[in-house]
């Protein structure tokens, strides 16, 4: 948000004035739509990570190219992204790009990177919390146990659990640390979960 605000002033500095009244201008709308479209570069990155992961698994280069083209077409041709997100200034393409980057990293066996992407995604939009239990089970079983096919605690790696936990905690600390420091974490929790 801070980086976006630095660029926003070039389009219309009045949109940066905090006011109870809504503000609207052609420059504001142009900036918001362009920022969503540019943020979709993260979606392109996520697709490329998934494609790289799939190309490692698919030996047939023709089939791999077909998968890449289909994945790209399905994601970038998504009418919801094009018609809703780009018109209503939603950054869901950016978020789905992070999710695809996480999935691609998992497929490549880069578990720490996959968990880091997912935790960053959670900190951007907590609605992805519904996928957290599946990530937890997958990471615990597939990464913390040296033999994921059998559930034996003799195969459990405390070192891997600590690496995974440190990654998750570090990202949450960076995201929520300032709110904890200023004793405002209860405000954040009440906004995230307004029960």
PDB file of C-alpha atoms in Angstrom:
ATOM      1  CA  UNK A   1       0.000   0.000   0.000  1.00  0.00           C
ATOM      2  CA  UNK A   2       2.856   2.372   0.784  1.00  0.00           C
ATOM      3  CA  UNK A   3       4.480   1.706  -2.588  1.00  0.00           C
ATOM      4  CA  UNK A   4       1.165   2.181  -4.370  1.00  0.00           C
ATOM      5  CA  UNK A   5       0.645   5.493  -2.569  1.00  0.00           C
ATOM      6  CA  UNK A   6       4.040   6.715  -3.798  1.00  0.00           C
ATOM      7  CA  UNK A   7       2.983   6.112  -7.388  1.00  0.00           C
ATOM      8  CA  UNK A   8      -0.589   7.343  -6.943  1.00  0.00           C
ATOM      9  CA  UNK A   9       0.497  10.960  -6.494  1.00  0.00           C
ATOM     10  CA  UNK A  10       1.684  11.057 -10.107  1.00  0.00           C
ATOM     11  CA  UNK A  11      -1.872  10.354 -11.296  1.00  0.00           C
ATOM     12  CA  UNK A  12      -3.839  12.516  -8.849  1.00  0.00           C
ATOM     13  CA  UNK A  13      -2.399  13.694  -5.528  1.00  0.00           C
ATOM     14  CA  UNK A  14      -5.882  14.469  -4.177  1.00  0.00           C
ATOM     15  CA  UNK A  15      -6.643  10.753  -3.906  1.00  0.00           C
ATOM     16  CA  UNK A  16      -4.042  10.565  -1.126  1.00  0.00           C
ATOM     17  CA  UNK A  17      -5.895  13.030   1.103  1.00  0.00           C
ATOM     18  CA  UNK A  18      -7.622  11.144   3.924  1.00  0.00           C
ATOM     19  CA  UNK A  19     -11.287  12.081   4.071  1.00  0.00           C
ATOM     20  CA  UNK A  20     -14.551  10.623   5.306  1.00  0.00           C
ATOM     21  CA  UNK A  21     -16.094  11.489   1.940  1.00  0.00           C
ATOM     22  CA  UNK A  22     -15.377   9.233  -1.051  1.00  0.00           C
ATOM     23  CA  UNK A  23     -13.122  10.726  -3.705  1.00  0.00           C
ATOM     24  CA  UNK A  24     -13.348  10.049  -7.418  1.00  0.00           C
ATOM     25  CA  UNK A  25     -11.489  11.346 -10.457  1.00  0.00           C
ATOM     26  CA  UNK A  26     -10.428  10.113 -13.869  1.00  0.00           C
ATOM     27  CA  UNK A  27      -6.805   9.957 -12.675  1.00  0.00           C
ATOM     28  CA  UNK A  28      -7.800   7.881  -9.660  1.00  0.00           C
ATOM     29  CA  UNK A  29      -9.750   5.382 -11.754  1.00  0.00           C
ATOM     30  CA  UNK A  30      -6.909   5.141 -14.279  1.00  0.00           C
ATOM     31  CA  UNK A  31      -4.383   4.527 -11.507  1.00  0.00           C
ATOM     32  CA  UNK A  32      -6.527   1.907  -9.793  1.00  0.00           C
ATOM     33  CA  UNK A  33      -7.187  -0.023 -13.001  1.00  0.00           C
ATOM     34  CA  UNK A  34      -3.565   0.147 -14.132  1.00  0.00           C
ATOM     35  CA  UNK A  35      -2.324  -0.981 -10.715  1.00  0.00           C
ATOM     36  CA  UNK A  36      -4.555  -4.064 -10.902  1.00  0.00           C
ATOM     37  CA  UNK A  37      -3.373  -4.888 -14.424  1.00  0.00           C
ATOM     38  CA  UNK A  38       0.309  -4.422 -13.466  1.00  0.00           C
ATOM     39  CA  UNK A  39      -0.194  -6.494 -10.301  1.00  0.00           C
ATOM     40  CA  UNK A  40      -1.296  -9.329 -12.562  1.00  0.00           C
ATOM     41  CA  UNK A  41       2.386  -9.783 -13.390  1.00  0.00           C
ATOM     42  CA  UNK A  42       2.425 -11.812 -10.171  1.00  0.00           C
ATOM     43  CA  UNK A  43      -0.168 -14.049 -11.785  1.00  0.00           C
ATOM     44  CA  UNK A  44       2.117 -14.500 -14.792  1.00  0.00           C
ATOM     45  CA  UNK A  45       4.967 -15.368 -12.414  1.00  0.00           C
ATOM     46  CA  UNK A  46       2.794 -17.931 -10.593  1.00  0.00           C
ATOM     47  CA  UNK A  47       1.843 -19.530 -13.904  1.00  0.00           C
ATOM     48  CA  UNK A  48       5.505 -19.703 -14.924  1.00  0.00           C
ATOM     49  CA  UNK A  49       6.473 -21.390 -11.625  1.00  0.00           C
ATOM     50  CA  UNK A  50       3.700 -23.959 -12.075  1.00  0.00           C
ATOM     51  CA  UNK A  51       4.728 -24.492 -15.688  1.00  0.00           C
ATOM     52  CA  UNK A  52       8.349 -25.055 -14.654  1.00  0.00           C
ATOM     53  CA  UNK A  53       7.225 -27.554 -12.027  1.00  0.00           C
ATOM     54  CA  UNK A  54       5.005 -29.380 -14.484  1.00  0.00           C
ATOM     55  CA  UNK A  55       7.683 -29.425 -17.190  1.00  0.00           C
ATOM     56  CA  UNK A  56       9.947 -31.255 -14.730  1.00  0.00           C
ATOM     57  CA  UNK A  57       7.278 -33.943 -14.432  1.00  0.00           C
ATOM     58  CA  UNK A  58       6.127 -34.092 -18.052  1.00  0.00           C
ATOM     59  CA  UNK A  59       8.875 -35.540 -20.253  1.00  0.00           C
ATOM     60  CA  UNK A  60       6.966 -35.122 -23.510  1.00  0.00           C
ATOM     61  CA  UNK A  61       7.850 -31.556 -24.624  1.00  0.00           C
ATOM     62  CA  UNK A  62       4.800 -31.270 -26.888  1.00  0.00           C
ATOM     63  CA  UNK A  63       2.499 -32.251 -24.040  1.00  0.00           C
ATOM     64  CA  UNK A  64       4.327 -29.838 -21.728  1.00  0.00           C
ATOM     65  CA  UNK A  65       3.831 -26.966 -24.184  1.00  0.00           C
ATOM     66  CA  UNK A  66       0.142 -27.874 -24.477  1.00  0.00           C
ATOM     67  CA  UNK A  67      -0.229 -27.848 -20.680  1.00  0.00           C
ATOM     68  CA  UNK A  68       1.506 -24.462 -20.457  1.00  0.00           C
ATOM     69  CA  UNK A  69      -0.705 -22.926 -23.126  1.00  0.00           C
ATOM     70  CA  UNK A  70      -3.858 -24.351 -21.543  1.00  0.00           C
ATOM     71  CA  UNK A  71      -2.879 -23.160 -18.058  1.00  0.00           C
ATOM     72  CA  UNK A  72      -2.065 -19.678 -19.334  1.00  0.00           C
ATOM     73  CA  UNK A  73      -5.258 -19.434 -21.375  1.00  0.00           C
ATOM     74  CA  UNK A  74      -7.478 -20.663 -18.531  1.00  0.00           C
ATOM     75  CA  UNK A  75      -5.969 -18.317 -15.972  1.00  0.00           C
ATOM     76  CA  UNK A  76      -5.552 -15.168 -18.064  1.00  0.00           C
ATOM     77  CA  UNK A  77      -8.812 -15.783 -19.919  1.00  0.00           C
ATOM     78  CA  UNK A  78     -10.740 -15.969 -16.658  1.00  0.00           C
ATOM     79  CA  UNK A  79     -13.723 -13.663 -17.143  1.00  0.00           C
ATOM     80  CA  UNK A  80     -13.929 -13.036 -13.395  1.00  0.00           C
ATOM     81  CA  UNK A  81     -10.465 -11.537 -13.384  1.00  0.00           C
ATOM     82  CA  UNK A  82     -10.954  -9.540 -16.557  1.00  0.00           C
ATOM     83  CA  UNK A  83     -14.472  -8.252 -16.016  1.00  0.00           C
ATOM     84  CA  UNK A  84     -14.746  -8.008 -12.255  1.00  0.00           C
ATOM     85  CA  UNK A  85     -11.281  -7.532 -10.800  1.00  0.00           C
ATOM     86  CA  UNK A  86      -9.962  -5.109 -13.390  1.00  0.00           C
ATOM     87  CA  UNK A  87     -13.125  -3.002 -13.331  1.00  0.00           C
ATOM     88  CA  UNK A  88     -13.646  -3.013  -9.559  1.00  0.00           C
ATOM     89  CA  UNK A  89      -9.974  -2.690  -8.581  1.00  0.00           C
ATOM     90  CA  UNK A  90      -9.630  -6.137  -7.029  1.00  0.00           C
ATOM     91  CA  UNK A  91      -6.129  -7.601  -6.741  1.00  0.00           C
ATOM     92  CA  UNK A  92      -7.216 -11.241  -6.915  1.00  0.00           C
ATOM     93  CA  UNK A  93      -4.949 -11.995  -9.885  1.00  0.00           C
ATOM     94  CA  UNK A  94      -2.021 -10.883  -7.755  1.00  0.00           C
ATOM     95  CA  UNK A  95      -3.186 -13.128  -4.922  1.00  0.00           C
ATOM     96  CA  UNK A  96      -3.819 -16.145  -7.146  1.00  0.00           C
ATOM     97  CA  UNK A  97      -0.342 -15.592  -8.590  1.00  0.00           C
ATOM     98  CA  UNK A  98       1.100 -16.025  -5.094  1.00  0.00           C
ATOM     99  CA  UNK A  99      -0.975 -19.144  -4.597  1.00  0.00           C
ATOM    100  CA  UNK A 100       0.206 -20.617  -7.906  1.00  0.00           C
ATOM    101  CA  UNK A 101       3.801 -19.742  -6.967  1.00  0.00           C
ATOM    102  CA  UNK A 102       3.283 -21.635  -3.712  1.00  0.00           C
ATOM    103  CA  UNK A 103       1.787 -24.654  -5.474  1.00  0.00           C
ATOM    104  CA  UNK A 104       4.547 -24.619  -8.093  1.00  0.00           C
ATOM    105  CA  UNK A 105       7.218 -24.473  -5.397  1.00  0.00           C
ATOM    106  CA  UNK A 106       5.568 -27.443  -3.669  1.00  0.00           C
ATOM    107  CA  UNK A 107       5.569 -29.416  -6.912  1.00  0.00           C
ATOM    108  CA  UNK A 108       9.288 -28.646  -7.270  1.00  0.00           C
ATOM    109  CA  UNK A 109       9.963 -29.886  -3.732  1.00  0.00           C
ATOM    110  CA  UNK A 110      10.812 -26.389  -2.442  1.00  0.00           C
ATOM    111  CA  UNK A 111       8.712 -26.706   0.679  1.00  0.00           C
ATOM    112  CA  UNK A 112      10.102 -23.731   2.615  1.00  0.00           C
ATOM    113  CA  UNK A 113       9.554 -21.442  -0.371  1.00  0.00           C
ATOM    114  CA  UNK A 114       6.041 -22.846  -0.846  1.00  0.00           C
ATOM    115  CA  UNK A 115       5.136 -22.230   2.788  1.00  0.00           C
ATOM    116  CA  UNK A 116       6.626 -18.718   2.637  1.00  0.00           C
ATOM    117  CA  UNK A 117       4.508 -17.842  -0.411  1.00  0.00           C
ATOM    118  CA  UNK A 118       1.404 -19.202   1.282  1.00  0.00           C
ATOM    119  CA  UNK A 119       1.993 -17.302   4.532  1.00  0.00           C
ATOM    120  CA  UNK A 120       2.571 -14.070   2.597  1.00  0.00           C
ATOM    121  CA  UNK A 121      -0.676 -14.790   0.746  1.00  0.00           C
ATOM    122  CA  UNK A 122      -2.498 -15.279   4.062  1.00  0.00           C
ATOM    123  CA  UNK A 123      -1.164 -11.957   5.291  1.00  0.00           C
ATOM    124  CA  UNK A 124      -2.465 -10.222   2.171  1.00  0.00           C
ATOM    125  CA  UNK A 125      -5.930 -11.789   2.317  1.00  0.00           C
ATOM    126  CA  UNK A 126      -7.078 -13.988   5.174  1.00  0.00           C
ATOM    127  CA  UNK A 127      -9.850 -15.595   3.124  1.00  0.00           C
ATOM    128  CA  UNK A 128      -7.226 -18.102   1.935  1.00  0.00           C
ATOM    129  CA  UNK A 129      -7.251 -19.436   5.500  1.00  0.00           C
ATOM    130  CA  UNK A 130      -9.594 -22.199   4.302  1.00  0.00           C
ATOM    131  CA  UNK A 131      -6.628 -23.806   2.501  1.00  0.00           C
ATOM    132  CA  UNK A 132      -4.385 -23.644   5.583  1.00  0.00           C
ATOM    133  CA  UNK A 133      -5.449 -27.026   7.059  1.00  0.00           C
ATOM    134  CA  UNK A 134      -4.556 -28.781   3.795  1.00  0.00           C
ATOM    135  CA  UNK A 135      -1.187 -26.990   3.716  1.00  0.00           C
ATOM    136  CA  UNK A 136      -0.576 -27.899   7.356  1.00  0.00           C
ATOM    137  CA  UNK A 137      -1.277 -31.590   6.812  1.00  0.00           C
ATOM    138  CA  UNK A 138       0.693 -31.723   3.570  1.00  0.00           C
ATOM    139  CA  UNK A 139       3.721 -29.927   5.035  1.00  0.00           C
ATOM    140  CA  UNK A 140       3.685 -31.907   8.264  1.00  0.00           C
ATOM    141  CA  UNK A 141       3.318 -35.252   6.552  1.00  0.00           C
ATOM    142  CA  UNK A 142       5.344 -34.574   3.403  1.00  0.00           C
ATOM    143  CA  UNK A 143       8.157 -32.482   4.838  1.00  0.00           C
ATOM    144  CA  UNK A 144       8.502 -33.102   8.564  1.00  0.00           C
ATOM    145  CA  UNK A 145       8.377 -36.878   8.177  1.00  0.00           C
ATOM    146  CA  UNK A 146      11.280 -38.341   6.226  1.00  0.00           C
ATOM    147  CA  UNK A 147       9.030 -41.094   4.901  1.00  0.00           C
ATOM    148  CA  UNK A 148       5.631 -39.518   4.110  1.00  0.00           C
ATOM    149  CA  UNK A 149       4.156 -42.871   3.048  1.00  0.00           C
ATOM    150  CA  UNK A 150       4.151 -44.201   6.582  1.00  0.00           C
ATOM    151  CA  UNK A 151       3.147 -42.383   9.736  1.00  0.00           C
ATOM    152  CA  UNK A 152       5.914 -43.291  12.174  1.00  0.00           C
ATOM    153  CA  UNK A 153       7.221 -40.754  14.692  1.00  0.00           C
ATOM    154  CA  UNK A 154      10.713 -42.248  14.397  1.00  0.00           C
ATOM    155  CA  UNK A 155      10.766 -40.647  10.930  1.00  0.00           C
ATOM    156  CA  UNK A 156       9.801 -37.225  12.310  1.00  0.00           C
ATOM    157  CA  UNK A 157      12.379 -34.434  11.821  1.00  0.00           C
ATOM    158  CA  UNK A 158      12.395 -31.753  14.509  1.00  0.00           C
ATOM    159  CA  UNK A 159      14.950 -29.759  12.472  1.00  0.00           C
ATOM    160  CA  UNK A 160      12.575 -29.563   9.508  1.00  0.00           C
ATOM    161  CA  UNK A 161       9.691 -28.602  11.788  1.00  0.00           C
ATOM    162  CA  UNK A 162      11.805 -25.796  13.282  1.00  0.00           C
ATOM    163  CA  UNK A 163      12.819 -24.543   9.801  1.00  0.00           C
ATOM    164  CA  UNK A 164       9.225 -24.562   8.674  1.00  0.00           C
ATOM    165  CA  UNK A 165       7.996 -22.934  11.888  1.00  0.00           C
ATOM    166  CA  UNK A 166      10.706 -20.263  11.782  1.00  0.00           C
ATOM    167  CA  UNK A 167       9.711 -19.320   8.236  1.00  0.00           C
ATOM    168  CA  UNK A 168       6.048 -19.013   9.145  1.00  0.00           C
ATOM    169  CA  UNK A 169       6.675 -17.135  12.402  1.00  0.00           C
ATOM    170  CA  UNK A 170       9.165 -14.729  10.786  1.00  0.00           C
ATOM    171  CA  UNK A 171       6.690 -13.715   8.078  1.00  0.00           C
ATOM    172  CA  UNK A 172       3.856 -13.270  10.576  1.00  0.00           C
ATOM    173  CA  UNK A 173       6.199 -11.257  12.826  1.00  0.00           C
ATOM    174  CA  UNK A 174       7.060  -8.881   9.995  1.00  0.00           C
ATOM    175  CA  UNK A 175       3.379  -8.473   9.103  1.00  0.00           C
ATOM    176  CA  UNK A 176       1.887  -8.162  12.561  1.00  0.00           C
ATOM    177  CA  UNK A 177       4.891  -6.994  14.587  1.00  0.00           C
ATOM    178  CA  UNK A 178       4.155  -3.272  14.208  1.00  0.00           C
ATOM    179  CA  UNK A 179       0.573  -3.799  15.384  1.00  0.00           C
ATOM    180  CA  UNK A 180       1.759  -5.793  18.399  1.00  0.00           C
ATOM    181  CA  UNK A 181       4.395  -3.141  19.154  1.00  0.00           C
ATOM    182  CA  UNK A 182       1.794  -0.344  19.104  1.00  0.00           C
ATOM    183  CA  UNK A 183      -0.720  -2.485  21.029  1.00  0.00           C
ATOM    184  CA  UNK A 184      -3.214  -2.461  18.125  1.00  0.00           C
ATOM    185  CA  UNK A 185      -3.391  -6.191  17.373  1.00  0.00           C
ATOM    186  CA  UNK A 186      -6.926  -6.418  18.792  1.00  0.00           C
ATOM    187  CA  UNK A 187      -8.044  -3.880  16.159  1.00  0.00           C
ATOM    188  CA  UNK A 188      -6.541  -6.032  13.417  1.00  0.00           C
ATOM    189  CA  UNK A 189      -8.170  -9.221  14.726  1.00  0.00           C
ATOM    190  CA  UNK A 190     -11.580  -7.538  15.035  1.00  0.00           C
ATOM    191  CA  UNK A 191     -11.312  -6.317  11.412  1.00  0.00           C
ATOM    192  CA  UNK A 192     -10.201  -9.734  10.121  1.00  0.00           C
ATOM    193  CA  UNK A 193     -12.834 -11.691  12.033  1.00  0.00           C
ATOM    194  CA  UNK A 194     -15.798  -9.354  12.743  1.00  0.00           C
ATOM    195  CA  UNK A 195     -17.939 -11.607  14.922  1.00  0.00           C
TER     196      UNK A 195
END
